[in-house]
Every structure is written in structure tokens, then in C-alpha cells.
mmCIF file of C-alpha atoms in Angstrom:
data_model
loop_
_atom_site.group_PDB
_atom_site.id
_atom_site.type_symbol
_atom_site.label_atom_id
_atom_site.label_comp_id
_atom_site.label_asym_id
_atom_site.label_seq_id
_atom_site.Cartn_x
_atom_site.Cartn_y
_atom_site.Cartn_z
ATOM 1 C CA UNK A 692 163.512 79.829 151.255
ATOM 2 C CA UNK A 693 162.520 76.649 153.055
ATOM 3 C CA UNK A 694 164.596 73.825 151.853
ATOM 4 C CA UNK A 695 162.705 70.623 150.537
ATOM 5 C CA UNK A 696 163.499 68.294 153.712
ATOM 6 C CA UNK A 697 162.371 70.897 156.081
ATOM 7 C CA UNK A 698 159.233 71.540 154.096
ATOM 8 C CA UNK A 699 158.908 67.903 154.119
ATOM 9 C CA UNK A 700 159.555 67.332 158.071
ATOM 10 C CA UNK A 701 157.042 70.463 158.817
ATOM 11 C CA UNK A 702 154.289 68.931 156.239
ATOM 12 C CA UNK A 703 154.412 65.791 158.172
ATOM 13 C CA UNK A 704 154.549 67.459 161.357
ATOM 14 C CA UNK A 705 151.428 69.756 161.298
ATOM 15 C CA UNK A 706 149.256 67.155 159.243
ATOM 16 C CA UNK A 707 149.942 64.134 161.343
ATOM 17 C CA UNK A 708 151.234 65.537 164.629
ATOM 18 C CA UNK A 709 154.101 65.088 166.748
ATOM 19 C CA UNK A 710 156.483 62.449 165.592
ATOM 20 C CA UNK A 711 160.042 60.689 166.473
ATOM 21 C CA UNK A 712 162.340 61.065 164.046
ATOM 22 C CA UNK A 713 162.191 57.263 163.094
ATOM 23 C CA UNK A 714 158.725 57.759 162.221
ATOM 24 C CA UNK A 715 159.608 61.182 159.703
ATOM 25 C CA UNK A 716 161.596 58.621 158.871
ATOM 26 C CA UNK A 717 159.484 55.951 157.860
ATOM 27 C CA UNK A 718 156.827 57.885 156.202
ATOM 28 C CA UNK A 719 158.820 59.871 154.147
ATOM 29 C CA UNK A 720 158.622 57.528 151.507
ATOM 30 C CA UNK A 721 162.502 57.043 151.512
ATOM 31 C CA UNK A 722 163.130 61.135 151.080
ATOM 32 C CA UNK A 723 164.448 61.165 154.710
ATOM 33 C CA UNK A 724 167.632 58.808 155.778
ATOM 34 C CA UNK A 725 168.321 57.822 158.871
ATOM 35 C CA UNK A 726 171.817 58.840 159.066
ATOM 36 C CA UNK A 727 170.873 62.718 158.245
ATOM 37 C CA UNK A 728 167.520 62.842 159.443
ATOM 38 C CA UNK A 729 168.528 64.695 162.952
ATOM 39 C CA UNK A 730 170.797 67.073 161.752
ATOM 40 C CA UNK A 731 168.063 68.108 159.721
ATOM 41 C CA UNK A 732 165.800 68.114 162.612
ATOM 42 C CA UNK A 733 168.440 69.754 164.940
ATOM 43 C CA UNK A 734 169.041 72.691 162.617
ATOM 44 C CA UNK A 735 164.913 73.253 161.914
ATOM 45 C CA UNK A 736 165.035 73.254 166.066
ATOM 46 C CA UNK A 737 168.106 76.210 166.253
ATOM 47 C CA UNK A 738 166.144 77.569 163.252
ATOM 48 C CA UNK A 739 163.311 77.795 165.698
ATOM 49 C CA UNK A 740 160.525 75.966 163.327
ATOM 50 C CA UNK A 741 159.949 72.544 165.397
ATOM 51 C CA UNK A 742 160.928 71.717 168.941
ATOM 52 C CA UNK A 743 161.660 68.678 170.967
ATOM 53 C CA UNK A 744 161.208 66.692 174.270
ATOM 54 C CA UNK A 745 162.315 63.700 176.166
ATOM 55 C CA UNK A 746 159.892 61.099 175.786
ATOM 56 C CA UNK A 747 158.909 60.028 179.274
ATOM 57 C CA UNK A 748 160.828 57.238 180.243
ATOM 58 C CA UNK A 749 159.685 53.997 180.512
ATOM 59 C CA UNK A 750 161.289 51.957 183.335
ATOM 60 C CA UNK A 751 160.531 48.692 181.119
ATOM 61 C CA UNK A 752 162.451 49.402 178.440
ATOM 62 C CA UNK A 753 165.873 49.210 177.869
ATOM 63 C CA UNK A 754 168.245 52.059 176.019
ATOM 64 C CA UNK A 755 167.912 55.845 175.877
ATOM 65 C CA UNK A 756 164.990 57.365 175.796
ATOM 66 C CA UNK A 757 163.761 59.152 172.385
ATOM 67 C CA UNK A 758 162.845 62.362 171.306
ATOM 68 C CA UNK A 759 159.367 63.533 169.746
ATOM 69 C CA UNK A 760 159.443 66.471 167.560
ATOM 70 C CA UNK A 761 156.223 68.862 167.311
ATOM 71 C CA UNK A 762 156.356 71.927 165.238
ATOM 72 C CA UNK A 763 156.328 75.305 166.849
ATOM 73 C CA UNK A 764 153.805 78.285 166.071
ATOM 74 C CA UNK A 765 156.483 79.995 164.049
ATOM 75 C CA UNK A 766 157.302 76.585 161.912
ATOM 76 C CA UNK A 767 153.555 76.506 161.345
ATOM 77 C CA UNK A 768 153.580 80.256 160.099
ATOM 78 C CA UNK A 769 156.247 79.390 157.742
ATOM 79 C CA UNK A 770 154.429 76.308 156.567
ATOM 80 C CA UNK A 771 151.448 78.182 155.578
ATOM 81 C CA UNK A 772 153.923 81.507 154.042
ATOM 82 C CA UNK A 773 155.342 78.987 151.963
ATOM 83 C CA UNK A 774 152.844 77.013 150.593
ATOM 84 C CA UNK A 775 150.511 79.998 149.766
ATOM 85 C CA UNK A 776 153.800 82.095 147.852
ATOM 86 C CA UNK A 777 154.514 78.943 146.215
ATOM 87 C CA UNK A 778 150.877 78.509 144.803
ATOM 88 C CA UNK A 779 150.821 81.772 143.827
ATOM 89 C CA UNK A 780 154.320 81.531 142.114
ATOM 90 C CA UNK A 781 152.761 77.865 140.202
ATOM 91 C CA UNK A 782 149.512 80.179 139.152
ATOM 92 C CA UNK A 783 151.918 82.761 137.935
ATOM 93 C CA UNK A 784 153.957 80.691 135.771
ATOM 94 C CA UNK A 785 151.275 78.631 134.398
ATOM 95 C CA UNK A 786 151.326 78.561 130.813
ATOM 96 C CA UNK B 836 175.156 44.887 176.706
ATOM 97 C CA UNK B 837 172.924 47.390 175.230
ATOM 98 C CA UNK B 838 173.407 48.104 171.628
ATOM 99 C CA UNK B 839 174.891 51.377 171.080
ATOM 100 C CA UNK B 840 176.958 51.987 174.571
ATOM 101 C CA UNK B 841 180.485 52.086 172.904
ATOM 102 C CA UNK B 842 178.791 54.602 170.406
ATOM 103 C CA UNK B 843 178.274 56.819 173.327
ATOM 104 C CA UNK B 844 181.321 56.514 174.512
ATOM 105 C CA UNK B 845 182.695 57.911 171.198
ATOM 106 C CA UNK B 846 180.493 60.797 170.775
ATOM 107 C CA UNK B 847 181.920 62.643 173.775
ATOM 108 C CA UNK B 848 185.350 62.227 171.498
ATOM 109 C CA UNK B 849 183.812 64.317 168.432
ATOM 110 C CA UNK B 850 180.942 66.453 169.373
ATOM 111 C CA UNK B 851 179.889 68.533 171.650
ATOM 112 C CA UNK B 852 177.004 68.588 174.261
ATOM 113 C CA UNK B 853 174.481 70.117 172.684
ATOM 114 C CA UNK B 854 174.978 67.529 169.182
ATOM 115 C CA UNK B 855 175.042 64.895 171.341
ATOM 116 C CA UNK B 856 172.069 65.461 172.824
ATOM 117 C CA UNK B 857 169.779 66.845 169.372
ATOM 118 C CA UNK B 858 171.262 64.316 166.921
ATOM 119 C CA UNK B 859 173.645 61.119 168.583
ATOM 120 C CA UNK B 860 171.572 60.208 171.491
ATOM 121 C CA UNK B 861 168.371 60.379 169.275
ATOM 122 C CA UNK B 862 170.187 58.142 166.466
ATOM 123 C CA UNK B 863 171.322 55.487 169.225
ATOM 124 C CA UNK B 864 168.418 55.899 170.885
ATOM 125 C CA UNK B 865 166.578 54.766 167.480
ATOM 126 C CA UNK B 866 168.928 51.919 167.304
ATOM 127 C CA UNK B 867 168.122 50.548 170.243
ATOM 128 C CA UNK B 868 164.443 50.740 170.291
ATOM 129 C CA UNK B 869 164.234 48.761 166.811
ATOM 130 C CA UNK B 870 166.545 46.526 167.925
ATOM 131 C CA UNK B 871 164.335 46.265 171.318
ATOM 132 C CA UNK B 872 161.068 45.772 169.087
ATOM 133 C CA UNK B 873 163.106 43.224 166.643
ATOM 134 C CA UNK B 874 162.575 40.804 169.548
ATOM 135 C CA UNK B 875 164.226 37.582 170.023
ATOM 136 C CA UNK B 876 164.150 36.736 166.156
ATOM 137 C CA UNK B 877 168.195 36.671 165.514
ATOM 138 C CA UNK B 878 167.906 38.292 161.863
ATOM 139 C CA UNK B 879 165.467 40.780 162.584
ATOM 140 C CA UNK B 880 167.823 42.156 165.360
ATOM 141 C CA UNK B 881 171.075 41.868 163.506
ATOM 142 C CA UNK B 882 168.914 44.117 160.597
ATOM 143 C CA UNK B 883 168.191 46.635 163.227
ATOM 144 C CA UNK B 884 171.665 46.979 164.176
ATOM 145 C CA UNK B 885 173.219 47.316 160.592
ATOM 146 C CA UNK B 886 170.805 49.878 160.154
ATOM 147 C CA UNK B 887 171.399 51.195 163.714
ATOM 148 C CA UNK B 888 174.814 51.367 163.254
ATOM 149 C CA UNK B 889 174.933 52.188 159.556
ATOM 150 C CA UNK B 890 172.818 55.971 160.546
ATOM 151 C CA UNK B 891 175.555 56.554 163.175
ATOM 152 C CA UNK B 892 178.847 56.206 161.073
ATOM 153 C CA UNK B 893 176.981 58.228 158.096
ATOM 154 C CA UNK B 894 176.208 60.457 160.796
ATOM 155 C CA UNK B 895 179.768 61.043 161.958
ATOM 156 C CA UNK B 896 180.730 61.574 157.885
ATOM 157 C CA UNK B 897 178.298 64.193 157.463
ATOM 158 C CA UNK B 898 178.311 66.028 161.256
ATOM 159 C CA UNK B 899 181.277 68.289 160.109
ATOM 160 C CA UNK B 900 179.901 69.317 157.251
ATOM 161 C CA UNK B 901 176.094 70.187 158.839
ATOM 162 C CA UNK B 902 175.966 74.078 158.305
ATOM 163 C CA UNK B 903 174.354 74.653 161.637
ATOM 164 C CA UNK B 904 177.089 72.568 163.407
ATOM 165 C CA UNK B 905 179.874 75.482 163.417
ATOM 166 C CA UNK B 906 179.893 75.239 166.934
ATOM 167 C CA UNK B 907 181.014 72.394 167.237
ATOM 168 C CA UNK B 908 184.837 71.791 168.379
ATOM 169 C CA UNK B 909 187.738 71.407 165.597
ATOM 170 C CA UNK B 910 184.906 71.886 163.005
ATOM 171 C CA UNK B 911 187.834 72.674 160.811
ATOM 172 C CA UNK B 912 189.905 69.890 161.965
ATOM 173 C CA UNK B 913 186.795 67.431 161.553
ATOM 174 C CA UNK B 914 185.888 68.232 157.610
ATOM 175 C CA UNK B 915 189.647 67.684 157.173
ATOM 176 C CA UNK B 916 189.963 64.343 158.729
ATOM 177 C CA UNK B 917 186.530 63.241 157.032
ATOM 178 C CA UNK B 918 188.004 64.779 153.595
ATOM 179 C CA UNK B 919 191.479 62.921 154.329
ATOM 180 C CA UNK B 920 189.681 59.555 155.032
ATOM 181 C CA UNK B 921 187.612 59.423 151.598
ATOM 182 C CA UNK B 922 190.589 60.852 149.945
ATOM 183 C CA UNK B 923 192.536 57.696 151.385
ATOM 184 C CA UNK B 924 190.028 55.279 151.052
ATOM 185 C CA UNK B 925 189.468 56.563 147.202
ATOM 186 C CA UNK B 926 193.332 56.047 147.059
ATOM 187 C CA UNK B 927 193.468 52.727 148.447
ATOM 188 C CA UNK B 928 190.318 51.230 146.418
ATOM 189 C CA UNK B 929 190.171 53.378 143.015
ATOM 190 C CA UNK B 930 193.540 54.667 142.518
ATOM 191 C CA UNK B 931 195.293 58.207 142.937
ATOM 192 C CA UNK B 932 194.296 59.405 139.777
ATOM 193 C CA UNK B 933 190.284 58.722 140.493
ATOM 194 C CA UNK B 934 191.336 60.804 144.307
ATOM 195 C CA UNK B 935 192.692 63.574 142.684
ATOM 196 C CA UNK B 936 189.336 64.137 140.193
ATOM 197 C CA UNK B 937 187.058 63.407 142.952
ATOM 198 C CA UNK B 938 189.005 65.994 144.835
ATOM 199 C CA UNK B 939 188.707 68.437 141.956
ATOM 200 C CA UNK B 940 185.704 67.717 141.212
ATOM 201 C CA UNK B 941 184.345 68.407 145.449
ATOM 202 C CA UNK B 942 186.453 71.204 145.513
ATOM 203 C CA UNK B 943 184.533 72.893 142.140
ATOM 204 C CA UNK B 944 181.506 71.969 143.791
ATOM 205 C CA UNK B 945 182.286 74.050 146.314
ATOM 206 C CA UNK B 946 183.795 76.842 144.858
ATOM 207 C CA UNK B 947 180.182 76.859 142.747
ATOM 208 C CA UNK B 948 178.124 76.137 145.645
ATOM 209 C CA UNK B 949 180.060 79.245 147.425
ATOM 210 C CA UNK B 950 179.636 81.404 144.351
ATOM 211 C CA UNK B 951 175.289 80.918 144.756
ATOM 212 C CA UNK B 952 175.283 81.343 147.877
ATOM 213 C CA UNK B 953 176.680 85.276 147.678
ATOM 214 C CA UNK B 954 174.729 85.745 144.771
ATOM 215 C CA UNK B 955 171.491 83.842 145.965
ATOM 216 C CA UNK B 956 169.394 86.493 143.326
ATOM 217 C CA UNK B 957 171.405 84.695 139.910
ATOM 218 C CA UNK B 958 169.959 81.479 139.452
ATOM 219 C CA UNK B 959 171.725 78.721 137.833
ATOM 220 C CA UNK B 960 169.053 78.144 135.295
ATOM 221 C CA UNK B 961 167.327 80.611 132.554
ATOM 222 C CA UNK B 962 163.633 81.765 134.035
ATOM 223 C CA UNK B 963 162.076 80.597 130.366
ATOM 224 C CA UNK B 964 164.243 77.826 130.202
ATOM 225 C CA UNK B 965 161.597 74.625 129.509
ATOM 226 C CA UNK B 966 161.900 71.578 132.142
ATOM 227 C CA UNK B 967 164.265 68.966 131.239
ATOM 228 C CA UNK B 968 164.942 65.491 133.539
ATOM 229 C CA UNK B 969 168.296 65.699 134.709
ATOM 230 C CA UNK B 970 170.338 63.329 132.742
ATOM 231 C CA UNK B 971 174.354 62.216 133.377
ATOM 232 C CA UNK B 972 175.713 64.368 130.944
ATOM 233 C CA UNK B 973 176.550 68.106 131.116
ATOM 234 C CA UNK B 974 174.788 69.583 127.950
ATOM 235 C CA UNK B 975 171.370 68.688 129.876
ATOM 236 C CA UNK B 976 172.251 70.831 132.519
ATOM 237 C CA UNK B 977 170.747 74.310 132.180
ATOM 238 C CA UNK B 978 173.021 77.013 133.261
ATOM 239 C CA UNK B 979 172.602 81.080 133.031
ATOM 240 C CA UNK B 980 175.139 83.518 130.913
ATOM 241 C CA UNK B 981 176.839 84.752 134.016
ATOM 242 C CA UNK B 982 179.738 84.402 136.278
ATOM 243 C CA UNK B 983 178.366 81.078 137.739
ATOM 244 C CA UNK B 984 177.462 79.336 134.553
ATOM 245 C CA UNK B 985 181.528 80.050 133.951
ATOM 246 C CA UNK B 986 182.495 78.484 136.731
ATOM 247 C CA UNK B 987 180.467 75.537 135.835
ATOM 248 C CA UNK B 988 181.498 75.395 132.658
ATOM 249 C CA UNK B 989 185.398 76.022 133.374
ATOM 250 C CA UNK B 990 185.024 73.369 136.134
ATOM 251 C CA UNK B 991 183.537 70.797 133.839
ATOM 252 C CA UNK B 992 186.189 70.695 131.317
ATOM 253 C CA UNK B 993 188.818 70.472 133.675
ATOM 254 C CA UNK B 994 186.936 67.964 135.619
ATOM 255 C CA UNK B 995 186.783 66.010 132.234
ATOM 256 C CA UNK B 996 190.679 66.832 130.883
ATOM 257 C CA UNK B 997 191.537 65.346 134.555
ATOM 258 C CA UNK B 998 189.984 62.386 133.999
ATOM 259 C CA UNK B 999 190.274 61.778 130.416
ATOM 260 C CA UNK B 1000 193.732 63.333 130.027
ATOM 261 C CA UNK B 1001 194.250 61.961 126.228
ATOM 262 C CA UNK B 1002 191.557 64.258 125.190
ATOM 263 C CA UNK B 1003 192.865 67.229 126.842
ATOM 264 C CA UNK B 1004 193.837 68.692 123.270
ATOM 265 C CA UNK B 1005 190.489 68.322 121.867
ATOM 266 C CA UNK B 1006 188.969 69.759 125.095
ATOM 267 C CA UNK B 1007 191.412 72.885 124.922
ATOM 268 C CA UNK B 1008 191.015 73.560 121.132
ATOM 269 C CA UNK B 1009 187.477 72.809 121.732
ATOM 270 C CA UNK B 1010 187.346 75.803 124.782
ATOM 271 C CA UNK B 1011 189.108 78.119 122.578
ATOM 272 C CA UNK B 1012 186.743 77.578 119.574
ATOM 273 C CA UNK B 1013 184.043 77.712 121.780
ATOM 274 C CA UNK B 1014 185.270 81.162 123.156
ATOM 275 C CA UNK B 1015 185.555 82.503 119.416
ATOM 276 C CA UNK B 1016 182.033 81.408 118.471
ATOM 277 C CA UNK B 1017 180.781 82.817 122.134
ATOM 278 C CA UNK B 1018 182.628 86.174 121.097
ATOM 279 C CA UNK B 1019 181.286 86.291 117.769
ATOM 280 C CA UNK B 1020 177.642 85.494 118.955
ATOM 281 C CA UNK B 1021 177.646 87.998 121.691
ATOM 282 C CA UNK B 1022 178.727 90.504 119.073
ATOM 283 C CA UNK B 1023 176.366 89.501 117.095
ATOM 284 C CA UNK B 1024 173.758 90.274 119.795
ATOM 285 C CA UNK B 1025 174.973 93.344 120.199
ATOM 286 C CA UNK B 1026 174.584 94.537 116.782
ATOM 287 C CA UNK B 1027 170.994 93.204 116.765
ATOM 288 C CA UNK B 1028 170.418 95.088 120.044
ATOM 289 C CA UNK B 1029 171.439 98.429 118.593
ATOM 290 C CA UNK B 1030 169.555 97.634 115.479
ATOM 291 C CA UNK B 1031 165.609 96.356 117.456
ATOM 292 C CA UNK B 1032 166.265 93.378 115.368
ATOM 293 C CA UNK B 1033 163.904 90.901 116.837
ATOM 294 C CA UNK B 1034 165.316 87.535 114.916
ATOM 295 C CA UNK B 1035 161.820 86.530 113.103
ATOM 296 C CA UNK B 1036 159.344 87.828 115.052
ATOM 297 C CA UNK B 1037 160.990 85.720 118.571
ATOM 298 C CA UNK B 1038 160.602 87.980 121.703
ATOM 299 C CA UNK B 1039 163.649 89.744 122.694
ATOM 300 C CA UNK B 1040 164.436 88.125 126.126
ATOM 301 C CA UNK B 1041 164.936 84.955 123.934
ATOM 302 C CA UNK B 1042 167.070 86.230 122.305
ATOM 303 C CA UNK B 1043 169.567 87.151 125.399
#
């Protein structure tokens, strides 16, 4: 079962492409927090569904350089598993 | 100095390596970048750095309890301390009495939360059951005939009797009528069972 966050994260992920967590963030719509968002994100990475990288750093800017999150080929696999069992779950139970 | 620097110098206190480098250095690292793009404008920065800072301490509350974080060191040590500090600060703002429910009421949700998660095939709520909003009040929330559904029933009343403890009478006379009509209804069943008794023409996985 893919919990709704991670389902969520990888949605965003393989329709818009890679992404820092401030911007899952942002377009979430408020389903994301801030606070949580990269525990999330660090347990879909041991999970093995999205990975990360450094951003290269900029010598310009101040502070610690951030990560961007892309979703692997397994996280993609998983995407598409879910969404087609849960479509054919809906059709099922369609009155 | 750079927003976030003491922050790192905490992290190495509570979490290891690998945490700091997946979640705390990404968090801080989002603190200072909004507070970088705030610019000179003095409210939009100090914005950025309540919410900055406001991610990192929710961060460090909910760390211990992440279930992929059991590597981390004194995991055990660090859900007490984080328990013990919102048990305290519950004490200290709400009273004892409102501690000791919350704490009954966590440690139910636990017990219930452990309970689905052995048996992850016994859902909480009946297949046919129709789709309700959730509402704050228990008899909205659908739960199955089985052990779980007893737990969450049991831990509701004595959530309840805890809190309310002037209606603990009603609530026990209440559970042991309740058990009498439950007894009589499930004999009741059973009878119909034996005898293909239907109950007006209503399938029979209604009925059970």
C-alpha cells in the first residue's frame, strides 16, 4: 500500500519533474508541511521510490546548499501499479 | 550570521549522520534560502524565519517517532523525552487531569494502531458500510465486529469515564447493558443463521 503523502510526492514528481522539497511543498496545496515534509521524503528515498542530490553550489549564495528530489524507475513502477489497481478497485465498487 | 547555524550545531546532539544529512540540512537549508530570497524587506525575512524555524522544532517533535528513523541513536530515549515534554507542558498549561487523558488517550491510539498493523487484512470499517464525513463524535465512526473494533470501543469509554469522571456510572451500566443487548443480538443471529432466515428479503452479509 502506498500511503497518501507518498502517492502525493511521486504524483508531483513524475508529472512535473524533479523538485526541492520546498517546492512539494508549495504545490501541495497545503497537504505537505514543512516540518514533516523530509522525513517523508527520506523514508520514500530508504524505501527506494525517489532519490536525491546536492544541488550544485552556487558560490553567490549564502547557506547550505539544497536537495532536489527526482523519482527513481522503481517509484515510477509503483506509481503506475497503484494508480491502475486503484482504478480497477473504483470500477469494481461502483454502484 | 547565517540563519540556521546554531540549528546545526544542535542536530549533531540528536541525530545521526545520515538524518542530518536527508532531513535537517535540507530543512535549514530551506530556511535559509527563503530567508535569502525575502531580501532586505524586514517582515518578509522575519516570516521566513518563523517558518524556518517553526519546520525545524516540529521536526525535532516528530524525528523520534518517524518509522524509518529506528536507526537513529537513543530512539527509545528520544520518544520518551518528546512524550515527557508534552506530558509536562500539558501539565503546566491544562492541568494533570487533561495529561493523564491525553496520555490515555495516545497510549490507546497506539495500542489500536499496533493491533492493525499485525492484522493489516481486518479493516477498521465494514466493506458495505456507506461513506459518512468524519464528524467529532464516536457513533460516526465506522468500526468492524472484531477484536479491533473492541479495542476501540473499550478505549473510548474509558477515554470518556477519564475525562468525564461523574458519568462513569452511566458509562459502566451503559457497557454492561450494551454487552447484554450485544449477547442477545448475536444470539439472535445465530438462531437466524441455523434457521436461512434472511430478515425480509435483506441479503445475508447485512445481516452479519
Amino acid at each position: 500500500m502506498l500511503p497518501k503523502k507518498e502517492l502525493l510526492i511521486l504524483e508531483l514528481l513524475v508529472s512535473e519533474g524533479s523538485m526541492y522539497g520546498l517546492q512539494l511543498v508549495e504545490r501541495s496545496d497545503g497537504a505537505l508541511k514543512r516540518g514533516t515534509v523530509y522525513v517523508t521524503l527520506g523514508r520514500m528515498e530508504s524505501k527506494g521510490l525517489i532519490e536525491s542530490e546536492q544541488e550544485t553550489p552556487n558560490p553567490a549564495a549564502i547557506g547550505l546548499p539544497r536537495r532536489i528530489y527526482h523519482p527513481t524507475a522503481l517509484g515510477e513502477r509503483m506509481l503506475r501499479a497503484w494508480t491502475t489497481f486503484t482504478r480497477a478497485v473504483a470500477w469494481e465498487v461502483k454502484p | 550570521m547565517t540563519p540556521g547555524t546554531r540549528l546545526l550545531k544542535i542536530a549533531p546532539l540528536l541525530f545521526n549522520e545520515r538524518f542530518i544529512a536527508t532531513v535537517v540540512r535540507p530543512t535549514i537549508a530551506d530556511l535559509q534560502s527563503e530567508v535569502a530570497a525575502a531580501g532586505p524587506d524586514h517582515v518578509k525575512r522575519l516570516r521566513a524565519r518563523c517558518r524556518g524555524y517553526s519546520a525545524f522544532w516540529m521536526l525535532i517533535l516528530v524525528a523520534p517517532f518517524a518509522s524509518w528513523s529506528d536507526d537513529l541513536p537513543n530512539i527509545a530515549a528520544g520518544r520518551v523525552a518528546v512524550g515527557s515534554a508534552v506530558v509536562t507542558l500539558t501539565v503546566m498549561t491544562l492541568g494533570a487531569w487533561t495529561a493523564f487523558v491525553t496520555a490515555a488517550g495516545a497510549l490507546i491510539a497506539f495500542l489500536i494502531h499496533a493491533w492493525y498493523e499485525r492484522h493489516p487484512s481486518e479493516i477498521a470499517m465494514p466493506p458495505d458500510a456507506p461513506w459518512r464525513s468524519p464528524q467529532i463524535n464516536f457513533s460516526s465512526t465506522d468500526v468492524a465486529g472484531n477484536v479491533g473494533g473492541l479495542i476501540f470501543v473499550v478505549g473510548s469509554v474509558l477515554i470518556v469515564s477519564l475525562g468525564l469522571p461523574s458519568v462513569f456510572w452511566f458509562l459502566l451500566a451503559g457497557t454492561i447493558a450494551a454487552c447484554f443487548v450485544a449477547w442477545g443480538l448475536a444470539a439472535w443471529h445465530s438462531r437466524a443463521r441455523r434457521e436461512d432466515w434472511t430478515c425480509a428479503g435483506r441479503p445475508r452479509r447485512q445481516l452479519f
